[in-house]
GROMACS .gro file of N, CA and C in nm:
model
  501
    1ASN      N    1  -2.779  -2.360   0.056
    1ASN     CA    2  -2.756  -2.224   0.101
    1ASN      C    3  -2.841  -2.196   0.224
    2THR      N    4  -2.775  -2.197   0.337
    2THR     CA    5  -2.846  -2.175   0.463
    2THR      C    6  -2.767  -2.082   0.553
    3THR      N    7  -2.833  -2.025   0.648
    3THR     CA    8  -2.767  -1.946   0.752
    3THR      C    9  -2.685  -2.041   0.837
    4ILE      N   10  -2.563  -1.997   0.871
    4ILE     CA   11  -2.479  -2.083   0.954
    4ILE      C   12  -2.449  -2.014   1.087
    5THR      N   13  -2.426  -2.094   1.187
    5THR     CA   14  -2.380  -2.044   1.317
    5THR      C   15  -2.249  -2.115   1.347
    6VAL      N   16  -2.142  -2.035   1.371
    6VAL     CA   17  -2.009  -2.092   1.395
    6VAL      C   18  -1.951  -2.039   1.525
    7PRO      N   19  -1.879  -2.124   1.595
    7PRO     CA   20  -1.809  -2.075   1.714
    7PRO      C   21  -1.684  -1.997   1.672
    8VAL      N   22  -1.655  -1.889   1.742
    8VAL     CA   23  -1.534  -1.809   1.718
    8VAL      C   24  -1.459  -1.801   1.851
    9VAL      N   25  -1.336  -1.851   1.851
    9VAL     CA   26  -1.256  -1.852   1.973
    9VAL      C   27  -1.119  -1.793   1.941
   10ASP      N   28  -1.082  -1.691   2.017
   10ASP     CA   29  -0.949  -1.632   2.006
   10ASP      C   30  -0.908  -1.594   2.148
   11ASN      N   31  -0.829  -1.680   2.210
   11ASN     CA   32  -0.790  -1.659   2.349
   11ASN      C   33  -0.702  -1.536   2.370
   12MET      N   34  -0.625  -1.501   2.268
   12MET     CA   35  -0.535  -1.387   2.282
   12MET      C   36  -0.613  -1.256   2.301
   13ILE      N   37  -0.727  -1.246   2.236
   13ILE     CA   38  -0.806  -1.123   2.248
   13ILE      C   39  -0.936  -1.144   2.326
   14ASN      N   40  -0.940  -1.254   2.401
   14ASN     CA   41  -1.054  -1.285   2.488
   14ASN      C   42  -1.188  -1.291   2.414
   15VAL      N   43  -1.191  -1.363   2.304
   15VAL     CA   44  -1.315  -1.382   2.229
   15VAL      C   45  -1.353  -1.530   2.238
   16ASN      N   46  -1.479  -1.553   2.276
   16ASN     CA   47  -1.535  -1.688   2.280
   16ASN      C   48  -1.685  -1.671   2.262
   17THR      N   49  -1.729  -1.681   2.137
   17THR     CA   50  -1.868  -1.652   2.105
   17THR      C   51  -1.915  -1.738   1.988
   18GLU      N   52  -2.043  -1.731   1.961
   18GLU     CA   53  -2.098  -1.791   1.840
   18GLU      C   54  -2.150  -1.678   1.752
   19VAL      N   55  -2.130  -1.693   1.623
   19VAL     CA   56  -2.173  -1.592   1.527
   19VAL      C   57  -2.266  -1.657   1.425
   20THR      N   58  -2.379  -1.592   1.402
   20THR     CA   59  -2.473  -1.638   1.302
   20THR      C   60  -2.455  -1.553   1.177
   21VAL      N   61  -2.435  -1.621   1.063
   21VAL     CA   62  -2.407  -1.552   0.937
   21VAL      C   63  -2.510  -1.595   0.833
   22PRO      N   64  -2.598  -1.502   0.793
   22PRO     CA   65  -2.694  -1.534   0.686
   22PRO      C   66  -2.621  -1.553   0.552
   23VAL      N   67  -2.684  -1.622   0.463
   23VAL     CA   68  -2.630  -1.649   0.329
   23VAL      C   69  -2.595  -1.516   0.261
   24GLY      N   70  -2.475  -1.511   0.203
   24GLY     CA   71  -2.433  -1.393   0.127
   24GLY      C   72  -2.382  -1.279   0.212
   25GLU      N   73  -2.377  -1.296   0.341
   25GLU     CA   74  -2.329  -1.189   0.429
   25GLU      C   75  -2.203  -1.233   0.502
   26SER      N   76  -2.146  -1.139   0.573
   26SER     CA   77  -2.030  -1.171   0.657
   26SER      C   78  -2.048  -1.102   0.792
   27ARG      N   79  -1.974  -1.147   0.887
   27ARG     CA   80  -1.975  -1.088   1.021
   27ARG      C   81  -1.830  -1.068   1.064
   28THR      N   82  -1.810  -0.967   1.145
   28THR     CA   83  -1.677  -0.938   1.197
   28THR      C   84  -1.681  -0.946   1.348
   29VAL      N   85  -1.583  -1.013   1.405
   29VAL     CA   86  -1.567  -1.021   1.550
   29VAL      C   87  -1.434  -0.953   1.580
   30THR      N   88  -1.435  -0.859   1.672
   30THR     CA   89  -1.312  -0.787   1.704
   30THR      C   90  -1.278  -0.802   1.851
   31GLY      N   91  -1.154  -0.782   1.880
   31GLY     CA   92  -1.103  -0.783   2.016
   31GLY      C   93  -0.975  -0.702   2.019
   32THR      N   94  -0.923  -0.680   2.136
   32THR     CA   95  -0.804  -0.598   2.151
   32THR      C   96  -0.695  -0.673   2.226
   33TYR      N   97  -0.575  -0.660   2.177
   33TYR     CA   98  -0.457  -0.715   2.247
   33TYR      C   99  -0.367  -0.598   2.279
   34THR      N  100  -0.324  -0.588   2.402
   34THR     CA  101  -0.232  -0.481   2.444
   34THR      C  102  -0.089  -0.534   2.436
   35VAL      N  103  -0.010  -0.470   2.353
   35VAL     CA  104   0.129  -0.509   2.337
   35VAL      C  105   0.203  -0.484   2.468
   36THR      N  106   0.286  -0.580   2.507
   36THR     CA  107   0.362  -0.568   2.633
   36THR      C  108   0.506  -0.529   2.604
   37GLN      N  109   0.574  -0.483   2.707
   37GLN     CA  110   0.716  -0.453   2.694
   37GLN      C  111   0.793  -0.580   2.658
   38GLU      N  112   0.749  -0.693   2.710
   38GLU     CA  113   0.814  -0.820   2.676
   38GLU      C  114   0.802  -0.848   2.526
   39ASP      N  115   0.688  -0.813   2.466
   39ASP     CA  116   0.672  -0.830   2.321
   39ASP      C  117   0.775  -0.745   2.245
   40ILE      N  118   0.788  -0.620   2.286
   40ILE     CA  119   0.883  -0.530   2.219
   40ILE      C  120   1.026  -0.581   2.239
   41ASP      N  121   1.060  -0.617   2.365
   41ASP     CA  122   1.196  -0.664   2.393
   41ASP      C  123   1.230  -0.790   2.313
   42ALA      N  124   1.132  -0.879   2.296
   42ALA     CA  125   1.156  -1.003   2.221
   42ALA      C  126   1.184  -0.974   2.074
   43GLY      N  127   1.118  -0.872   2.019
   43GLY     CA  128   1.143  -0.834   1.880
   43GLY      C  129   1.086  -0.928   1.777
   44GLU      N  130   1.012  -1.027   1.820
   44GLU     CA  131   0.951  -1.123   1.728
   44GLU      C  132   0.812  -1.074   1.688
   45PRO      N  133   0.765  -1.111   1.568
   45PRO     CA  134   0.629  -1.074   1.531
   45PRO      C  135   0.528  -1.131   1.633
   46ILE      N  136   0.423  -1.057   1.657
   46ILE     CA  137   0.317  -1.104   1.745
   46ILE      C  138   0.224  -1.190   1.660
   47HIS      N  139   0.217  -1.317   1.695
   47HIS     CA  140   0.140  -1.415   1.618
   47HIS      C  141   0.005  -1.437   1.686
   48ASN      N  142  -0.101  -1.430   1.607
   48ASN     CA  143  -0.235  -1.453   1.660
   48ASN      C  144  -0.311  -1.544   1.566
   49SER      N  145  -0.384  -1.637   1.626
   49SER     CA  146  -0.471  -1.723   1.547
   49SER      C  147  -0.603  -1.740   1.621
   50ALA      N  148  -0.706  -1.764   1.546
   50ALA     CA  149  -0.839  -1.786   1.602
   50ALA      C  150  -0.893  -1.917   1.546
   51THR      N  151  -0.995  -1.966   1.610
   51THR     CA  152  -1.066  -2.082   1.556
   51THR      C  153  -1.205  -2.034   1.521
   52VAL      N  154  -1.240  -2.047   1.392
   52VAL     CA  155  -1.371  -2.008   1.343
   52VAL      C  156  -1.431  -2.132   1.277
   53GLY      N  157  -1.518  -2.198   1.351
   53GLY     CA  158  -1.570  -2.325   1.300
   53GLY      C  159  -1.454  -2.421   1.282
   54ASP      N  160  -1.435  -2.469   1.158
   54ASP     CA  161  -1.324  -2.560   1.131
   54ASP      C  162  -1.206  -2.489   1.062
   55LYS      N  163  -1.207  -2.358   1.062
   55LYS     CA  164  -1.099  -2.279   1.001
   55LYS      C  165  -1.012  -2.217   1.111
   56THR      N  166  -0.885  -2.186   1.075
   56THR     CA  167  -0.793  -2.123   1.169
   56THR      C  168  -0.722  -2.006   1.101
   57PRO      N  169  -0.789  -1.890   1.094
   57PRO     CA  170  -0.721  -1.773   1.036
   57PRO      C  171  -0.609  -1.726   1.129
   58GLU      N  172  -0.500  -1.680   1.066
   58GLU     CA  173  -0.383  -1.636   1.143
   58GLU      C  174  -0.333  -1.503   1.089
   59ILE      N  175  -0.263  -1.433   1.177
   59ILE     CA  176  -0.199  -1.308   1.137
   59ILE      C  177  -0.074  -1.289   1.221
   60GLU      N  178   0.027  -1.223   1.162
   60GLU     CA  179   0.147  -1.185   1.235
   60GLU      C  180   0.163  -1.034   1.221
   61VAL      N  181   0.185  -0.970   1.334
   61VAL     CA  182   0.206  -0.826   1.335
   61VAL      C  183   0.352  -0.801   1.372
   62PRO      N  184   0.428  -0.734   1.284
   62PRO     CA  185   0.569  -0.711   1.315
   62PRO      C  186   0.586  -0.618   1.435
   63VAL      N  187   0.696  -0.637   1.505
   63VAL     CA  188   0.731  -0.554   1.620
   63VAL      C  189   0.852  -0.471   1.580
   64GLU      N  190   0.841  -0.342   1.598
   64GLU     CA  191   0.953  -0.254   1.563
   64GLU      C  192   1.030  -0.218   1.689
   65GLN      N  193   1.157  -0.252   1.690
   65GLN     CA  194   1.244  -0.217   1.802
   65GLN      C  195   1.326  -0.093   1.766
   66ASN      N  196   1.332   0.000   1.859
   66ASN     CA  197   1.412   0.121   1.843
   66ASN      C  198   1.493   0.143   1.971
   67PRO      N  199   1.599   0.061   1.990
   67PRO     CA  200   1.677   0.079   2.112
   67PRO      C  201   1.753   0.210   2.110
   68GLY      N  202   1.769   0.269   2.226
   68GLY     CA  203   1.847   0.392   2.236
   68GLY      C  204   1.872   0.427   2.382
   69TYR      N  205   1.985   0.491   2.405
   69TYR     CA  206   2.017   0.536   2.540
   69TYR      C  207   2.117   0.650   2.533
   70THR      N  208   2.122   0.725   2.642
   70THR     CA  209   2.225   0.828   2.657
   70THR      C  210   2.308   0.792   2.778
   71ALA      N  211   2.431   0.840   2.780
   71ALA     CA  212   2.519   0.818   2.894
   71ALA      C  213   2.592   0.949   2.922
   72SER      N  214   2.594   0.985   3.050
   72SER     CA  215   2.665   1.107   3.089
   72SER      C  216   2.743   1.082   3.217
   73LYS      N  217   2.833   1.173   3.247
   73LYS     CA  218   2.916   1.158   3.365
   73LYS      C  219   2.934   1.293   3.430
   74THR      N  220   2.925   1.296   3.562
   74THR     CA  221   2.947   1.419   3.637
   74THR      C  222   3.041   1.392   3.753
   75ALA      N  223   3.100   1.499   3.802
   75ALA     CA  224   3.184   1.494   3.922
   75ALA      C  225   3.121   1.586   4.025
   76ASP      N  226   3.134   1.553   4.152
   76ASP     CA  227   3.071   1.633   4.257
   76ASP      C  228   3.147   1.762   4.288
   77LYS      N  229   3.261   1.781   4.225
   77LYS     CA  230   3.335   1.908   4.241
   77LYS      C  231   3.400   1.947   4.109
   78ALA      N  232   3.411   2.077   4.090
   78ALA     CA  233   3.469   2.130   3.966
   78ALA      C  234   3.619   2.145   3.975
   79LYS      N  235   3.671   2.157   4.100
   79LYS     CA  236   3.816   2.175   4.117
   79LYS      C  237   3.861   2.112   4.248
   80VAL      N  238   3.990   2.081   4.252
   80VAL     CA  239   4.053   2.029   4.372
   80VAL      C  240   4.180   2.108   4.399
   81VAL      N  241   4.220   2.114   4.528
   81VAL     CA  242   4.339   2.192   4.563
   81VAL      C  243   4.441   2.112   4.643
   82SER      N  244   4.404   1.993   4.693
   82SER     CA  245   4.502   1.919   4.773
   82SER      C  246   4.485   1.769   4.759
   83ALA      N  247   4.596   1.701   4.782
   83ALA     CA  248   4.596   1.555   4.782
   83ALA      C  249   4.504   1.508   4.894
   84GLY      N  250   4.439   1.396   4.871
   84GLY     CA  251   4.349   1.340   4.972
   84GLY      C  252   4.203   1.378   4.951
   85GLU      N  253   4.178   1.481   4.870
   85GLU     CA  254   4.038   1.515   4.840
   85GLU      C  255   3.976   1.397   4.764
   86VAL      N  256   3.848   1.375   4.788
   86VAL     CA  257   3.777   1.266   4.722
   86VAL      C  258   3.677   1.325   4.622
   87ILE      N  259   3.686   1.277   4.499
   87ILE     CA  260   3.593   1.317   4.394
   87ILE      C  261   3.494   1.202   4.376
   88THR      N  262   3.365   1.232   4.382
   88THR     CA  263   3.263   1.131   4.356
   88THR      C  264   3.212   1.153   4.214
   89TYR      N  265   3.226   1.049   4.134
   89TYR     CA  266   3.180   1.052   3.996
   89TYR      C  267   3.047   0.977   3.986
   90THR      N  268   2.955   1.030   3.906
   90THR     CA  269   2.826   0.966   3.881
   90THR      C  270   2.810   0.945   3.732
   91ILE      N  271   2.786   0.821   3.695
   91ILE     CA  272   2.760   0.786   3.556
   91ILE      C  273   2.610   0.761   3.545
   92THR      N  274   2.545   0.830   3.452
   92THR     CA  275   2.400   0.820   3.437
   92THR      C  276   2.367   0.762   3.300
   93VAL      N  277   2.284   0.657   3.301
   93VAL     CA  278   2.240   0.593   3.177
   93VAL      C  279   2.088   0.609   3.170
   94THR      N  280   2.039   0.669   3.061
   94THR     CA  281   1.896   0.691   3.042
   94THR      C  282   1.850   0.618   2.917
   95ASN      N  283   1.745   0.539   2.932
   95ASN     CA  284   1.690   0.465   2.818
   95ASN      C  285   1.598   0.559   2.740
   96THR      N  286   1.633   0.585   2.614
   96THR     CA  287   1.556   0.674   2.528
   96THR      C  288   1.483   0.599   2.416
   97GLY      N  289   1.494   0.466   2.418
   97GLY     CA  290   1.433   0.386   2.312
   97GLY      C  291   1.306   0.317   2.358
   98ASN      N  292   1.267   0.214   2.283
   98ASN     CA  293   1.145   0.141   2.319
   98ASN      C  294   1.174  -0.002   2.364
   99THR      N  295   1.303  -0.034   2.384
   99THR     CA  296   1.339  -0.167   2.433
   99THR      C  297   1.421  -0.153   2.561
  100THR      N  298   1.414  -0.254   2.646
  100THR     CA  299   1.499  -0.258   2.764
  100THR      C  300   1.643  -0.272   2.716
  101VAL      N  301   1.734  -0.194   2.774
  101VAL     CA  302   1.875  -0.203   2.735
  101VAL      C  303   1.958  -0.258   2.851
  102THR      N  304   2.052  -0.343   2.816
  102THR     CA  305   2.143  -0.400   2.914
  102THR      C  306   2.283  -0.389   2.857
  103GLY      N  307   2.376  -0.340   2.938
  103GLY     CA  308   2.512  -0.329   2.889
  103GLY      C  309   2.610  -0.297   2.999
  104PRO      N  310   2.738  -0.302   2.964
  104PRO     CA  311   2.843  -0.279   3.063
  104PRO      C  312   2.864  -0.131   3.091
  105VAL      N  313   2.899  -0.103   3.216
  105VAL     CA  314   2.946   0.029   3.257
  105VAL      C  315   3.082   0.004   3.320
  106VAL      N  316   3.187   0.060   3.257
  106VAL     CA  317   3.322   0.035   3.304
  106VAL      C  318   3.394   0.168   3.322
  107ASP      N  319   3.455   0.185   3.439
  107ASP     CA  320   3.538   0.303   3.468
  107ASP      C  321   3.649   0.256   3.559
  108GLN      N  322   3.766   0.231   3.500
  108GLN     CA  323   3.877   0.174   3.577
  108GLN      C  324   3.927   0.269   3.684
  109MET      N  325   3.921   0.399   3.658
  109MET     CA  326   3.974   0.496   3.754
  109MET      C  327   3.900   0.491   3.888
  110ILE      N  328   3.770   0.463   3.884
  110ILE     CA  329   3.692   0.460   4.007
  110ILE      C  330   3.646   0.318   4.045
  111GLY      N  331   3.703   0.218   3.977
  111GLY     CA  332   3.675   0.079   4.013
  111GLY      C  333   3.536   0.030   3.981
  112VAL      N  334   3.477   0.081   3.873
  112VAL     CA  335   3.342   0.037   3.834
  112VAL      C  336   3.353  -0.058   3.716
  113ASN      N  337   3.289  -0.173   3.729
  113ASN     CA  338   3.279  -0.269   3.619
  113ASN      C  339   3.155  -0.351   3.646
  114GLU      N  340   3.042  -0.305   3.593
  114GLU     CA  341   2.916  -0.375   3.617
  114GLU      C  342   2.826  -0.368   3.496
  115THR      N  343   2.728  -0.455   3.497
  115THR     CA  344   2.628  -0.457   3.391
  115THR      C  345   2.501  -0.395   3.447
  116VAL      N  346   2.444  -0.300   3.371
  116VAL     CA  347   2.320  -0.237   3.414
  116VAL      C  348   2.210  -0.269   3.314
  117THR      N  349   2.089  -0.282   3.367
  117THR     CA  350   1.970  -0.300   3.285
  117THR      C  351   1.879  -0.182   3.310
  118VAL      N  352   1.840  -0.113   3.202
  118VAL     CA  353   1.758   0.006   3.214
  118VAL      C  354   1.631  -0.014   3.132
  119LYS      N  355   1.517  -0.011   3.201
  119LYS     CA  356   1.389  -0.027   3.134
  119LYS      C  357   1.353   0.101   3.059
  120VAL      N  358   1.258   0.089   2.968
  120VAL     CA  359   1.213   0.202   2.886
  120VAL      C  360   1.170   0.317   2.976
  121GLY      N  361   1.223   0.436   2.945
  121GLY     CA  362   1.185   0.556   3.019
  121GLY      C  363   1.253   0.572   3.153
  122GLU      N  364   1.341   0.479   3.190
  122GLU     CA  365   1.406   0.487   3.320
  122GLU      C  366   1.550   0.532   3.308
  123THR      N  367   1.607   0.565   3.423
  123THR     CA  368   1.745   0.608   3.434
  123THR      C  369   1.811   0.529   3.546
  124LYS      N  370   1.934   0.489   3.524
  124LYS     CA  371   2.014   0.422   3.629
  124LYS      C  372   2.142   0.502   3.648
  125THR      N  373   2.188   0.505   3.772
  125THR     CA  374   2.314   0.572   3.800
  125THR      C  375   2.411   0.474   3.866
  126VAL      N  376   2.539   0.496   3.838
  126VAL     CA  377   2.647   0.420   3.899
  126VAL      C  378   2.745   0.523   3.952
  127THR      N  379   2.791   0.505   4.075
  127THR     CA  380   2.884   0.601   4.132
  127THR      C  381   3.011   0.532   4.178
  128GLY      N  382   3.115   0.611   4.187
  128GLY     CA  383   3.244   0.565   4.239
  128GLY      C  384   3.326   0.685   4.279
  129THR      N  385   3.431   0.661   4.354
  129THR     CA  386   3.513   0.772   4.403
  129THR      C  387   3.659   0.757   4.359
  130TYR      N  388   3.724   0.871   4.355
  130TYR     CA  389   3.867   0.878   4.326
  130TYR      C  390   3.930   0.971   4.429
  131THR      N  391   4.040   0.927   4.488
  131THR     CA  392   4.112   1.009   4.585
  131THR      C  393   4.228   1.078   4.513
  132VAL      N  394   4.230   1.210   4.519
  132VAL     CA  395   4.333   1.291   4.453
  132VAL      C  396   4.469   1.262   4.517
  133THR      N  397   4.570   1.242   4.431
  133THR     CA  398   4.706   1.214   4.479
  133THR      C  399   4.792   1.339   4.472
  134GLN      N  400   4.905   1.334   4.540
  134GLN     CA  401   5.000   1.446   4.532
  134GLN      C  402   5.052   1.460   4.391
  135ASP      N  403   5.068   1.347   4.321
  135ASP     CA  404   5.112   1.352   4.180
  135ASP      C  405   5.012   1.430   4.095
  136ASP      N  406   4.880   1.414   4.122
  136ASP     CA  407   4.778   1.491   4.049
  136ASP      C  408   4.799   1.640   4.072
  137ILE      N  409   4.822   1.678   4.198
  137ILE     CA  410   4.839   1.820   4.232
  137ILE      C  411   4.968   1.873   4.168
  138ASP      N  412   5.077   1.797   4.180
  138ASP     CA  413   5.205   1.841   4.124
  138ASP      C  414   5.199   1.856   3.971
  139ALA      N  415   5.122   1.769   3.905
  139ALA     CA  416   5.111   1.777   3.758
  139ALA      C  417   5.036   1.903   3.717
  140GLY      N  418   4.941   1.946   3.796
  140GLY     CA  419   4.867   2.068   3.767
  140GLY      C  420   4.772   2.058   3.647
  141GLU      N  421   4.755   1.941   3.595
  141GLU     CA  422   4.666   1.919   3.482
  141GLU      C  423   4.529   1.877   3.533
  142PRO      N  424   4.425   1.905   3.455
  142PRO     CA  425   4.293   1.858   3.497
  142PRO      C  426   4.294   1.705   3.514
  143ILE      N  427   4.219   1.659   3.613
  143ILE     CA  428   4.204   1.515   3.633
  143ILE      C  429   4.094   1.470   3.537
  144HIS      N  430   4.135   1.394   3.437
  144HIS     CA  431   4.043   1.350   3.332
  144HIS      C  432   3.991   1.211   3.366
  145ASN      N  433   3.861   1.195   3.359
  145ASN     CA  434   3.801   1.065   3.385
  145ASN      C  435   3.699   1.034   3.278
  146SER      N  436   3.709   0.913   3.223
  146SER     CA  437   3.611   0.870   3.123
  146SER      C  438   3.566   0.729   3.158
  147ALA      N  439   3.447   0.698   3.114
  147ALA     CA  440   3.390   0.566   3.135
  147ALA      C  441   3.353   0.508   3.000
  148THR      N  442   3.328   0.380   2.998
  148THR     CA  443   3.274   0.314   2.879
  148THR      C  444   3.137   0.262   2.917
  149VAL      N  445   3.036   0.310   2.844
  149VAL     CA  446   2.899   0.267   2.866
  149VAL      C  447   2.849   0.217   2.731
  150GLY      N  448   2.852   0.084   2.714
  150GLY     CA  449   2.817   0.029   2.584
  150GLY      C  450   2.910   0.085   2.478
  151ASP      N  451   2.855   0.157   2.380
  151ASP     CA  452   2.937   0.217   2.274
  151ASP      C  453   2.960   0.366   2.295
  152LYS      N  454   2.933   0.414   2.415
  152LYS     CA  455   2.949   0.557   2.445
  152LYS      C  456   3.062   0.576   2.547
  153THR      N  457   3.123   0.697   2.546
  153THR     CA  458   3.233   0.727   2.636
  153THR      C  459   3.210   0.861   2.704
  154PRO      N  460   3.126   0.865   2.806
  154PRO     CA  461   3.108   0.992   2.878
  154PRO      C  462   3.234   1.025   2.958
  155GLU      N  463   3.266   1.154   2.967
  155GLU     CA  464   3.388   1.195   3.036
  155GLU      C  465   3.369   1.329   3.104
  156VAL      N  466   3.457   1.356   3.200
  156VAL     CA  467   3.452   1.482   3.273
  156VAL      C  468   3.593   1.514   3.322
  157ASP      N  469   3.623   1.643   3.330
  157ASP     CA  470   3.752   1.689   3.384
  157ASP      C  471   3.727   1.767   3.512
  158VAL      N  472   3.818   1.748   3.608
  158VAL     CA  473   3.815   1.825   3.732
  158VAL      C  474   3.944   1.906   3.736
  159GLU      N  475   3.930   2.036   3.750
  159GLU     CA  476   4.045   2.127   3.749
  159GLU      C  477   4.130   2.109   3.874
  160VAL      N  478   4.261   2.115   3.855
  160VAL     CA  479   4.356   2.108   3.966
  160VAL      C  480   4.410   2.250   3.988
  161ILE      N  481   4.394   2.301   4.109
  161ILE     CA  482   4.445   2.433   4.146
  161ILE      C  483   4.572   2.414   4.228
  162GLN      N  484   4.682   2.470   4.178
  162GLN     CA  485   4.809   2.460   4.251
  162GLN      C  486   4.827   2.587   4.333
  163ASN      N  487   4.866   2.570   4.455
  163ASN     CA  488   4.896   2.681   4.544
  163ASN      C  489   5.036   2.662   4.600
  164PRO      N  490   5.137   2.690   4.517
  164PRO     CA  491   5.273   2.670   4.568
  164PRO      C  492   5.300   2.768   4.684
  165GLY      N  493   5.361   2.717   4.783
  165GLY     CA  494   5.392   2.804   4.897
  165GLY      C  495   5.503   2.742   4.979
  166TYR      N  496   5.579   2.827   5.043
  166TYR     CA  497   5.685   2.782   5.132
  166TYR      C  498   5.713   2.894   5.230
  167THR      N  499   5.774   2.854   5.338
  167THR     CA  500   5.810   2.955   5.439
  167THR      C  501   5.954   2.946   5.474
   0.00000   0.00000   0.00000
């Protein structure tokens, strides 16, 4: 029964020291690891091991992923009155979770078909245009536009104002 001195090395938490432990006692060595976005995105447990003398204590800390996002769509005008007017649509994707999200944004009406990656806390926008046709004006119905953003379908209507006239 003697006092022992053992090396303690844990590269993950920047520990490299020697600890002297008297008989019947224990010592604790602590360090800090800052979880990265890459850790969260990977979704795998964070594995840590140290070397204490000839022992290798290990621990795994689970990573909780909570992906989430919102998708919305706007048009730069609320109404149109003639063929040839151009409507600019903006699709906005906001990451509301704790993981980076990547997914398709598709809107056939405005020719959008791309994959967007949105980091945690960020917002990405995709825009496209639609030129109003005479058929749209003659129909007199709102111009309905919807997109597919992952599992969401943001949509917007633009009112068509008819002004029949003749001389």
